[in-house]
PDB file of C-alpha atoms in Angstrom:
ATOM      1  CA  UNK A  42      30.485 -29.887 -48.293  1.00  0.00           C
ATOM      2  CA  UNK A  43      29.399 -26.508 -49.595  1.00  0.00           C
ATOM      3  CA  UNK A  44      30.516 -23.643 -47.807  1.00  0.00           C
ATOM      4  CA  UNK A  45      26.734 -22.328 -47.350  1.00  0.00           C
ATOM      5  CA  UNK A  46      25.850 -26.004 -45.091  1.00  0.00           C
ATOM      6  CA  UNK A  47      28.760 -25.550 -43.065  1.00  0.00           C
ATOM      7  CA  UNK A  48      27.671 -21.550 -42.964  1.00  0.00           C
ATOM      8  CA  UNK A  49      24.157 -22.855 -41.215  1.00  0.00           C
ATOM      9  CA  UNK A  50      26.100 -25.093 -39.069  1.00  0.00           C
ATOM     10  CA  UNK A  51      28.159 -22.768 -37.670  1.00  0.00           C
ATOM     11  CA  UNK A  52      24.763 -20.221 -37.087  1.00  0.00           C
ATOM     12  CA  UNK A  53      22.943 -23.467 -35.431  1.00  0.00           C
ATOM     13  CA  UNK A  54      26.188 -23.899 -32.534  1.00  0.00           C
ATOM     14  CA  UNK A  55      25.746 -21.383 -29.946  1.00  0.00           C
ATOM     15  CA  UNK A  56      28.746 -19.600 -28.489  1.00  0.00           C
ATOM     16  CA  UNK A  57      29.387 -20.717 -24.996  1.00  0.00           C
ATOM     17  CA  UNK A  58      28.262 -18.231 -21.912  1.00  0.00           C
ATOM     18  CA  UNK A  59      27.796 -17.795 -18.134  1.00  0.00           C
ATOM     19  CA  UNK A  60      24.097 -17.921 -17.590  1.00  0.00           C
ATOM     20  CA  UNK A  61      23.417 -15.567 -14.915  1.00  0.00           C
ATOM     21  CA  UNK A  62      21.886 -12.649 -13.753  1.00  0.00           C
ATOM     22  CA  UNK A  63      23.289  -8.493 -14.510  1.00  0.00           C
ATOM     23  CA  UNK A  64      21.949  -7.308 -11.077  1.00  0.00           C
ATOM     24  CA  UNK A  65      21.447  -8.435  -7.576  1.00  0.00           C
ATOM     25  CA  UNK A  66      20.469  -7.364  -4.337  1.00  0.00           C
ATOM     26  CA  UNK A  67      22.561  -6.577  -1.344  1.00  0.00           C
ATOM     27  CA  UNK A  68      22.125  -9.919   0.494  1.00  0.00           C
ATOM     28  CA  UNK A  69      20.875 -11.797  -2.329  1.00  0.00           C
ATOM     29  CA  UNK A  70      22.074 -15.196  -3.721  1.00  0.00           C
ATOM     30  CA  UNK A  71      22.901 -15.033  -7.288  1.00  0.00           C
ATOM     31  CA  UNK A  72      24.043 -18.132  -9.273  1.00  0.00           C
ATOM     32  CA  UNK A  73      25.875 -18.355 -12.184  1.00  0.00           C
ATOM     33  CA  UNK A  74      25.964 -21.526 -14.849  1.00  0.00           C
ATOM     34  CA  UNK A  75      28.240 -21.994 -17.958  1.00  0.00           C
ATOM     35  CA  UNK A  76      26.648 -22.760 -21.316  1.00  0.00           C
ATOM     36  CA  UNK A  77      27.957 -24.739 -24.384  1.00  0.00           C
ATOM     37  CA  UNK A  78      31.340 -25.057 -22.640  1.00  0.00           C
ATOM     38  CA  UNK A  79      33.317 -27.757 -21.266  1.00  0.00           C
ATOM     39  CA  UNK A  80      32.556 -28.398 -17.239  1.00  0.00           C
ATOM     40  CA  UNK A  81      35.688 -29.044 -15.733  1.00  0.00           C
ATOM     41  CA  UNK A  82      37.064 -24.964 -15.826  1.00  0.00           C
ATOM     42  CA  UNK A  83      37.693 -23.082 -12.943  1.00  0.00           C
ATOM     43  CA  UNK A  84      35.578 -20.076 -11.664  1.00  0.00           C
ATOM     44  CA  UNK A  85      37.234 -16.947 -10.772  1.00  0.00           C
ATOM     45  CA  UNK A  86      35.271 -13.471  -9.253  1.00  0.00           C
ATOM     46  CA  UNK A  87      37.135  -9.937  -9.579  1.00  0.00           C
ATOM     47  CA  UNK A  88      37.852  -7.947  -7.716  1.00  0.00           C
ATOM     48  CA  UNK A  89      38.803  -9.818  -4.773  1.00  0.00           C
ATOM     49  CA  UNK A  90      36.520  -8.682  -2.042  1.00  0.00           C
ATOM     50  CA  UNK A  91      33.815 -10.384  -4.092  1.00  0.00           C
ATOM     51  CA  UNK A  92      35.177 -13.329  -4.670  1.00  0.00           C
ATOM     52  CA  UNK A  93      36.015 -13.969  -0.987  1.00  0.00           C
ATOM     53  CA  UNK A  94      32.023 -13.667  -1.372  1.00  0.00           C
ATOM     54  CA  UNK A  95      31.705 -16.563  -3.721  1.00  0.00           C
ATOM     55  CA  UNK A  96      31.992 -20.449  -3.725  1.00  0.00           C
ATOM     56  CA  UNK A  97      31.896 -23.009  -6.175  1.00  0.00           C
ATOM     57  CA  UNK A  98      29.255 -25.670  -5.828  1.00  0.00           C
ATOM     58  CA  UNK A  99      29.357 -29.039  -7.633  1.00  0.00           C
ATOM     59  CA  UNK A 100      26.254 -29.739  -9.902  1.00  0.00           C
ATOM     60  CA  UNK A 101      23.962 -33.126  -9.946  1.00  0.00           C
ATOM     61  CA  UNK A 102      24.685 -33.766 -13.578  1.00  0.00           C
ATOM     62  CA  UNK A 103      28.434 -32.819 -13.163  1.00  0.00           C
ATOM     63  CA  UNK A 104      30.622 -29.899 -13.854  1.00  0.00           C
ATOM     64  CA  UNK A 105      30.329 -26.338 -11.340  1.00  0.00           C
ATOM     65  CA  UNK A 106      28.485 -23.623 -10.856  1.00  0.00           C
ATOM     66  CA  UNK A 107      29.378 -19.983  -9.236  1.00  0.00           C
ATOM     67  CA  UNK A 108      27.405 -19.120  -5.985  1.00  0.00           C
ATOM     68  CA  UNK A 109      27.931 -15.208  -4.754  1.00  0.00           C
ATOM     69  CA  UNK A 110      25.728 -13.339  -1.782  1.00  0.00           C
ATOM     70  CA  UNK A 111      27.182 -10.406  -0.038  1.00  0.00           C
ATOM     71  CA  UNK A 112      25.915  -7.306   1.322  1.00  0.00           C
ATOM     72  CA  UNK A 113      28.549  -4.767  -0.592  1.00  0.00           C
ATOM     73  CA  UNK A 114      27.181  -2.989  -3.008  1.00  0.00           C
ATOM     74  CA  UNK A 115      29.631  -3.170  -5.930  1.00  0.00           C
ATOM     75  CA  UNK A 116      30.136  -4.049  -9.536  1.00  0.00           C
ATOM     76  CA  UNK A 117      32.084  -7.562 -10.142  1.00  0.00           C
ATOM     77  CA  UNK A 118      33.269 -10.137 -12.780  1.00  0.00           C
ATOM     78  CA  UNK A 119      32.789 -13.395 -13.020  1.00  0.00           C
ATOM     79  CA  UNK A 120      35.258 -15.233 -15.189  1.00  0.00           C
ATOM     80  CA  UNK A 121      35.131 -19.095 -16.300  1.00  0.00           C
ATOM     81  CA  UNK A 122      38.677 -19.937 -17.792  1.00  0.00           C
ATOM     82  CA  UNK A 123      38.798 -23.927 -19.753  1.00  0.00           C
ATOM     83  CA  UNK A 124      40.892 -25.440 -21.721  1.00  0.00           C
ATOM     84  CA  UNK A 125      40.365 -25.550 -25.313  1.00  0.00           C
ATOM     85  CA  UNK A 126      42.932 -27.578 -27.769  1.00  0.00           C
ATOM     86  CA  UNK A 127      46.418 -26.145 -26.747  1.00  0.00           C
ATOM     87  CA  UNK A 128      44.567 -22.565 -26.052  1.00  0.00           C
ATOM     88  CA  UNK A 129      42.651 -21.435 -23.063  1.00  0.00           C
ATOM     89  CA  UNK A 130      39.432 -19.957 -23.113  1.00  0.00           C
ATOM     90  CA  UNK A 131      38.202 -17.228 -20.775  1.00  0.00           C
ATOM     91  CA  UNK A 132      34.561 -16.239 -20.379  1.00  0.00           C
ATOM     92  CA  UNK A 133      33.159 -13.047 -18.372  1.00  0.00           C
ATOM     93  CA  UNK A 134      30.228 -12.054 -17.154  1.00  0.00           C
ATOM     94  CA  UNK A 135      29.668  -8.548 -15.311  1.00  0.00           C
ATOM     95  CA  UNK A 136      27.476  -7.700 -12.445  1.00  0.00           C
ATOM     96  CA  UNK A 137      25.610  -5.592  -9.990  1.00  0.00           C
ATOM     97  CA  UNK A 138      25.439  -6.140  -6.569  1.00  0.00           C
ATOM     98  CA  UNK A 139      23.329  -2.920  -5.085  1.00  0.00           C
ATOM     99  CA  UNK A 140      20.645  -2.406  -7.926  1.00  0.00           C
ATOM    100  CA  UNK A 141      18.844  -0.281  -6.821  1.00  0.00           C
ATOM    101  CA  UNK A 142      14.761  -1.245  -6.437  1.00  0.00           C
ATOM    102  CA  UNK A 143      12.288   1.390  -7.556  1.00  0.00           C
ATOM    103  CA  UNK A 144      11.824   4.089  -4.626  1.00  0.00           C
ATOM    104  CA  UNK A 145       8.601   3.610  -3.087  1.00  0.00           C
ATOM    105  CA  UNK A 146       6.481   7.321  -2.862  1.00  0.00           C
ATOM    106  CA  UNK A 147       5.907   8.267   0.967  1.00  0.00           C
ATOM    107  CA  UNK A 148       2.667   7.883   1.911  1.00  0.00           C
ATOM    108  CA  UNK A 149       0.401  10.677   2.204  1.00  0.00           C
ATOM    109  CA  UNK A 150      -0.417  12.235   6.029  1.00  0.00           C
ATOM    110  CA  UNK A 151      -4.059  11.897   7.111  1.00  0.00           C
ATOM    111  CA  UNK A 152      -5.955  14.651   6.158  1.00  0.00           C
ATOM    112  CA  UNK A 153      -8.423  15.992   8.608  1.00  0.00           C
ATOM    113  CA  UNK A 154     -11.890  15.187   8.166  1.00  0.00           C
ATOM    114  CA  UNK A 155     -12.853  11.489   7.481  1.00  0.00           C
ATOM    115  CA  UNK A 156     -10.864   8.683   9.101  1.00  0.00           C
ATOM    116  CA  UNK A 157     -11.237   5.414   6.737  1.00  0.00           C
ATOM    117  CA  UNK A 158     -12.453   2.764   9.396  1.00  0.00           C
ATOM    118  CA  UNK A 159     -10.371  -0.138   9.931  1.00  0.00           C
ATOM    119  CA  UNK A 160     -12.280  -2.632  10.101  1.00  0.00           C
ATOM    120  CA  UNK A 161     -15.571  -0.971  10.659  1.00  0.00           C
ATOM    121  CA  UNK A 162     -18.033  -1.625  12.981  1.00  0.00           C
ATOM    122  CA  UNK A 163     -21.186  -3.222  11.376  1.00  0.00           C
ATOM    123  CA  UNK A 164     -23.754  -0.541  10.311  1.00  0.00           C
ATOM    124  CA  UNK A 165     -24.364   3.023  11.444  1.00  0.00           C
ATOM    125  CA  UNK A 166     -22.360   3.115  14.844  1.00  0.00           C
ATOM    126  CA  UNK A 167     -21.676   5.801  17.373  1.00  0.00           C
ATOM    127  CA  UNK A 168     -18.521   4.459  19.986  1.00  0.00           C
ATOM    128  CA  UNK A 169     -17.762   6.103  22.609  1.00  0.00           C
ATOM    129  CA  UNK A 170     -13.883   5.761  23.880  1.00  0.00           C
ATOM    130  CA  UNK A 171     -13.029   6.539  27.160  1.00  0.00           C
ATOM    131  CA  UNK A 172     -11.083   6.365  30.629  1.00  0.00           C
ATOM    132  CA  UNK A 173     -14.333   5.232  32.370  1.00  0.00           C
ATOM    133  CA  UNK A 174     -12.557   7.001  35.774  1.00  0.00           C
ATOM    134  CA  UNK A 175     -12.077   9.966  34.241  1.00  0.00           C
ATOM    135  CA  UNK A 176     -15.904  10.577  32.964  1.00  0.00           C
ATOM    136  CA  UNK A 177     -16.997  13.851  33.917  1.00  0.00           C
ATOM    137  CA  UNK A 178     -20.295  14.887  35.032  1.00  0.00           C
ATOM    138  CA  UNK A 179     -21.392  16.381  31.778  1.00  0.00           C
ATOM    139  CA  UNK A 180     -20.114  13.627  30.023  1.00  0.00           C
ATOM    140  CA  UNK A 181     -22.297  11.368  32.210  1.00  0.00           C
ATOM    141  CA  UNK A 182     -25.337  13.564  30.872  1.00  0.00           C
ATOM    142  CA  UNK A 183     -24.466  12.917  27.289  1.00  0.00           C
ATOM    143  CA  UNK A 184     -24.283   9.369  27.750  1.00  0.00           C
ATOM    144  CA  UNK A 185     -27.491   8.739  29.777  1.00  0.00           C
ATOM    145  CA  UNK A 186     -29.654  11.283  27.644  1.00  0.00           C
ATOM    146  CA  UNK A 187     -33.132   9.495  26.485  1.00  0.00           C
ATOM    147  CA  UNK A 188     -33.323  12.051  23.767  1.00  0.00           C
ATOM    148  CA  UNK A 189     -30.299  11.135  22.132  1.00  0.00           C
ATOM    149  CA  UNK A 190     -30.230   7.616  22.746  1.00  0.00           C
ATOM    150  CA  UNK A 191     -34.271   7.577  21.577  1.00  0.00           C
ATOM    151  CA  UNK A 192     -32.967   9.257  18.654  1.00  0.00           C
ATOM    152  CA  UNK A 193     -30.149   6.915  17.390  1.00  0.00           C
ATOM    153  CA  UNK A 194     -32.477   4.181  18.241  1.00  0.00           C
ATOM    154  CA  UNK A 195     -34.950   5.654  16.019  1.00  0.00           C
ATOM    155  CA  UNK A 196     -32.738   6.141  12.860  1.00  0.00           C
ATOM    156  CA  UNK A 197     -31.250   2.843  13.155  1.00  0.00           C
ATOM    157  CA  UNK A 198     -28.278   3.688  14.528  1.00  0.00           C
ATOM    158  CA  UNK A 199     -25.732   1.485  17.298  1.00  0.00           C
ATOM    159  CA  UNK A 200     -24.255   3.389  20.273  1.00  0.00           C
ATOM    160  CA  UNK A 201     -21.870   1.908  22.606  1.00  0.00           C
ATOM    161  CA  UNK A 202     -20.000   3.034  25.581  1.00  0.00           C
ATOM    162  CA  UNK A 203     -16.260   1.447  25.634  1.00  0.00           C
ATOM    163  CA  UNK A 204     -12.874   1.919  27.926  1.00  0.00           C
ATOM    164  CA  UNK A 205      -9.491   1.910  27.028  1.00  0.00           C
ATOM    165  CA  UNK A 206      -9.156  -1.153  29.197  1.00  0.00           C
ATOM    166  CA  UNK A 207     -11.968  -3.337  27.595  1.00  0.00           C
ATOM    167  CA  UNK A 208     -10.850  -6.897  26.949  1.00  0.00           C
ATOM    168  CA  UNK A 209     -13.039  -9.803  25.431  1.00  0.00           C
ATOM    169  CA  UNK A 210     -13.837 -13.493  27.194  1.00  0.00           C
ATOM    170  CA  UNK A 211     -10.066 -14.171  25.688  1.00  0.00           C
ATOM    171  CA  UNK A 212      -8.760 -11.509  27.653  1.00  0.00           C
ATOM    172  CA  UNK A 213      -7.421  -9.262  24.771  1.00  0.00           C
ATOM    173  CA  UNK A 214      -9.161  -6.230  22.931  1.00  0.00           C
ATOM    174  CA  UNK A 215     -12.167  -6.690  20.763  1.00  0.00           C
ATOM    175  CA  UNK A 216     -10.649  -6.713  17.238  1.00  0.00           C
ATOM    176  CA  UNK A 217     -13.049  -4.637  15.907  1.00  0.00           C
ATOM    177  CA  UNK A 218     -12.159  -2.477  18.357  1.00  0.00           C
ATOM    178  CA  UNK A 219      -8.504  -2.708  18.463  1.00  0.00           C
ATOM    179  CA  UNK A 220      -7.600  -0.565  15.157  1.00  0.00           C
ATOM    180  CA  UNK A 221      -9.843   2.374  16.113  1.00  0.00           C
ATOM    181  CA  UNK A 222      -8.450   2.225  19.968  1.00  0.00           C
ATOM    182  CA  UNK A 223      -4.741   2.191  19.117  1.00  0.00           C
ATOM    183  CA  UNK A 224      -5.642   5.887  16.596  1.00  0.00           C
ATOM    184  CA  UNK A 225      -8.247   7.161  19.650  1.00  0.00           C
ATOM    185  CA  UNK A 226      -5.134   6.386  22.022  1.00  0.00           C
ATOM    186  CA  UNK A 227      -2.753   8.442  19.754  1.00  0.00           C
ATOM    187  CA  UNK A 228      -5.186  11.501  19.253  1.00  0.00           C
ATOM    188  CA  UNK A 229      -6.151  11.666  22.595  1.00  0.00           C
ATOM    189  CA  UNK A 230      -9.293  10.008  24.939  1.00  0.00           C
ATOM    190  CA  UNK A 231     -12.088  10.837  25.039  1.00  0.00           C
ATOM    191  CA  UNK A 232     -13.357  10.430  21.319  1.00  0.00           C
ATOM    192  CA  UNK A 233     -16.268  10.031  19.666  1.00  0.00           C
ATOM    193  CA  UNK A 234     -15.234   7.329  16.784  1.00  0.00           C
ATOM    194  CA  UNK A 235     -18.580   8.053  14.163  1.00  0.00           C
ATOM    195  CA  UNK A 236     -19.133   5.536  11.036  1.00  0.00           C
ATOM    196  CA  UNK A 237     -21.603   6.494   8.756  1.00  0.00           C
ATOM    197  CA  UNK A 238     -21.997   3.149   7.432  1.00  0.00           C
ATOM    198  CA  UNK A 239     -20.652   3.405   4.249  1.00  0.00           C
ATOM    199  CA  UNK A 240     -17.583   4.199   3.381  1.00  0.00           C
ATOM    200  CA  UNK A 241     -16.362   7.752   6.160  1.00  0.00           C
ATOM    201  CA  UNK A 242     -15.613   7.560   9.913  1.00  0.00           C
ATOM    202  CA  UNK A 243     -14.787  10.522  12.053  1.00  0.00           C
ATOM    203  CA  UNK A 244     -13.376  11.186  15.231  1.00  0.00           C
ATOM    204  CA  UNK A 245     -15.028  13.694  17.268  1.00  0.00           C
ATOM    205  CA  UNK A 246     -14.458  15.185  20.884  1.00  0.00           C
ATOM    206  CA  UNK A 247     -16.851  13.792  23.291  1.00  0.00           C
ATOM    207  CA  UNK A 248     -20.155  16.060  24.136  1.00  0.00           C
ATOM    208  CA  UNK A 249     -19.694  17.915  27.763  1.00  0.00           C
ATOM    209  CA  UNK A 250     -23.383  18.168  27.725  1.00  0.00           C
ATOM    210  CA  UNK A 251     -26.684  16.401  26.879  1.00  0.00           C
ATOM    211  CA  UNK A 252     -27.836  19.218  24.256  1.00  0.00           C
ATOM    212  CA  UNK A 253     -24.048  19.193  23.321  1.00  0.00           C
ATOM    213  CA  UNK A 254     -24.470  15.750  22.053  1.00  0.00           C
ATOM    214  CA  UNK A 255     -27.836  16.358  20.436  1.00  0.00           C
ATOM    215  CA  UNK A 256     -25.978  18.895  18.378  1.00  0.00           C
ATOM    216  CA  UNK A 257     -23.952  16.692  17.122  1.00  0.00           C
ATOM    217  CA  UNK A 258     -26.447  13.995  15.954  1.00  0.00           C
ATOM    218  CA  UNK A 259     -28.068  16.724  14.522  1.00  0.00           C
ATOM    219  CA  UNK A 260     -24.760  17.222  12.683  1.00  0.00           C
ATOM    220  CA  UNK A 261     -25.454  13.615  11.353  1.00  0.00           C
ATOM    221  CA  UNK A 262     -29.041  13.829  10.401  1.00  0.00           C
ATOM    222  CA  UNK A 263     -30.202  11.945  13.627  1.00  0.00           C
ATOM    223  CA  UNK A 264     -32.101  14.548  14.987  1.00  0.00           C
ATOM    224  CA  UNK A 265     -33.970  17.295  13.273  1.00  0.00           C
ATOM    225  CA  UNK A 266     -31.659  20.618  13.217  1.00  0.00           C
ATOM    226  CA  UNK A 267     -33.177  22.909  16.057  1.00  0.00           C
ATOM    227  CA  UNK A 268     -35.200  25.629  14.020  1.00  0.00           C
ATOM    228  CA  UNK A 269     -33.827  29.569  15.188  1.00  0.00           C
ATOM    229  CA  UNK A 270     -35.914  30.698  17.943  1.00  0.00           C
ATOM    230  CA  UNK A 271     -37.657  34.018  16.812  1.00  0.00           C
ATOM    231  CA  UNK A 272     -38.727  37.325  19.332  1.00  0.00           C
ATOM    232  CA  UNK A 273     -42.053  38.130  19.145  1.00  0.00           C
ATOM    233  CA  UNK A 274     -42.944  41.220  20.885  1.00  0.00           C
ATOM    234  CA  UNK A 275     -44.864  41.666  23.422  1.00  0.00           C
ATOM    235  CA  UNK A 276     -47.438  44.229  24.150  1.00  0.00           C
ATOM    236  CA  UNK A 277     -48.769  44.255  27.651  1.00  0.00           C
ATOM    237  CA  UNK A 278     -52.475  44.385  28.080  1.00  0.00           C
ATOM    238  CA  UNK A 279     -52.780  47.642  30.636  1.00  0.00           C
ATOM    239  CA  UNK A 280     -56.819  48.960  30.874  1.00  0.00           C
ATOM    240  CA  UNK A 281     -55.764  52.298  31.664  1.00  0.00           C
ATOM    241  CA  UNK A 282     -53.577  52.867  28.890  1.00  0.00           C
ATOM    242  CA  UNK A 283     -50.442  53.860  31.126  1.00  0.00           C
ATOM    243  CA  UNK A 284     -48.135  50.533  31.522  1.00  0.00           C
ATOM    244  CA  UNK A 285     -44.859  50.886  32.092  1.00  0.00           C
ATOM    245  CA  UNK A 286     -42.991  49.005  29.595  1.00  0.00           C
ATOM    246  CA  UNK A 287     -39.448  48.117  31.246  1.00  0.00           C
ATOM    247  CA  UNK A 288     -36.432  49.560  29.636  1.00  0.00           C
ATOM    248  CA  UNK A 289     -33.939  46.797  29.824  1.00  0.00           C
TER     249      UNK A 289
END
């Protein structure tokens, strides 16, 4: 046969190998095959705090395969040893148990201003969160004031009125509410949650007064801003001539 065919033949027999992965994670089950070698070796794991980690498993089709989970991070081989003519054969494969997994960036604090709204109420929506007992009088004023709640009417916006305590017919809290609640809870009742119906929510202290509130729909375009009031002089209208004009 000439020596280049027996060259190619060579090339075409692969080299026998453990088939298995480099790196693992703590906790993770790796599992390690041989390749192009005979099935009846024995397994062996260095050092020997892995292998006490490892265990043999027979295969459907015959021959073994390595199984190895364990929560140390550390480096380890796994050897294959058969017999080969009047030799023996020894095959290694190294790896990683502790790989580390890409760190994941913090996530950024809530800036003030805009709260995203999760989920959001459906359309333009004022809510008012509260501890319905602990409504004070001005608060009552905000609430009840026609001129605010003509207004929101008006511009096509939904106001509601809603305690901590609310629950549904199921006996748990709305979950549209629920979101909003638990971050009103955290900041601090009573709240204003405001959605603009797109895509920015705020959170706003509650109104201690009915023209308190107006000032604040004014804020969002619901009522007109209140133009400055101007002083106009006045001249009193005296026949003689001789009015006193007060000093203050």
């Amino acid at each position: 046969m000439p020596k280049y065919t027996l060259w190619i033949l060579a090339a075409l027999v692969a080299e026998p190998k453990i088939i298995g992965p480099e790196t693992v994670q703590p906790g993770d089950m790796a599992v390690f095959r041989v390749q192009d070698a005979p099935s009846n070796g024995l397994w062996k794991v260095w050092p020997k705090a892995a292998e006490e980690k490892s265990l043999p498993v027979l295969l459907p089709g015959g021959g073994t395969a390595l199984v190895f989970a364990s929560r140390t991070e550390q480096t380890f081989l796994v050897l294959y040893g058969y017999a080969e003519g009047d030799r023996v054969a020894l095959l290694l494969h190294e790896c990683r148990n502790g790989a580390k997994p890409d760190p994941v960036p913090p996530e950024p604090p809530n800036p003030p201003g805009p709260v995203p709204p999760k989920p959001s109420p459906v359309g333009k929506s004022i809510w008012w969160l509260e501890e319905t007992t602990e409504r004070t009088p001005g608060q009552a004023e905000a609430i009840t004031d026609p001129v605010s709640r003509q207004a929101m009417a008006a511009a096509g916006w939904k106001f509601r009125v809603f305690d901590k305590d609310v629950r549904d017919e199921h006996g748990q809290t709305p979950s549209e509410l629920k979101p909003v609640l638990a971050e009103a809870l955290k900041q601090g009742l009573p709240l204003l949650y405001i959605y603009d119906g797109t895509a920015k929510a705020y959170f706003r202290k509650v109104p201690e007064s009915a023209n308190e509130f107006r000032t604040i729909l004014s804020e969002f375009g619901i009522l007109p801003k209140a133009a400055p009031r101007r002083l106009v002089p006045v001249v009193p209208n005296c026949s003689s001539g001789r009015c006193m004009v007060p000093t203050w």
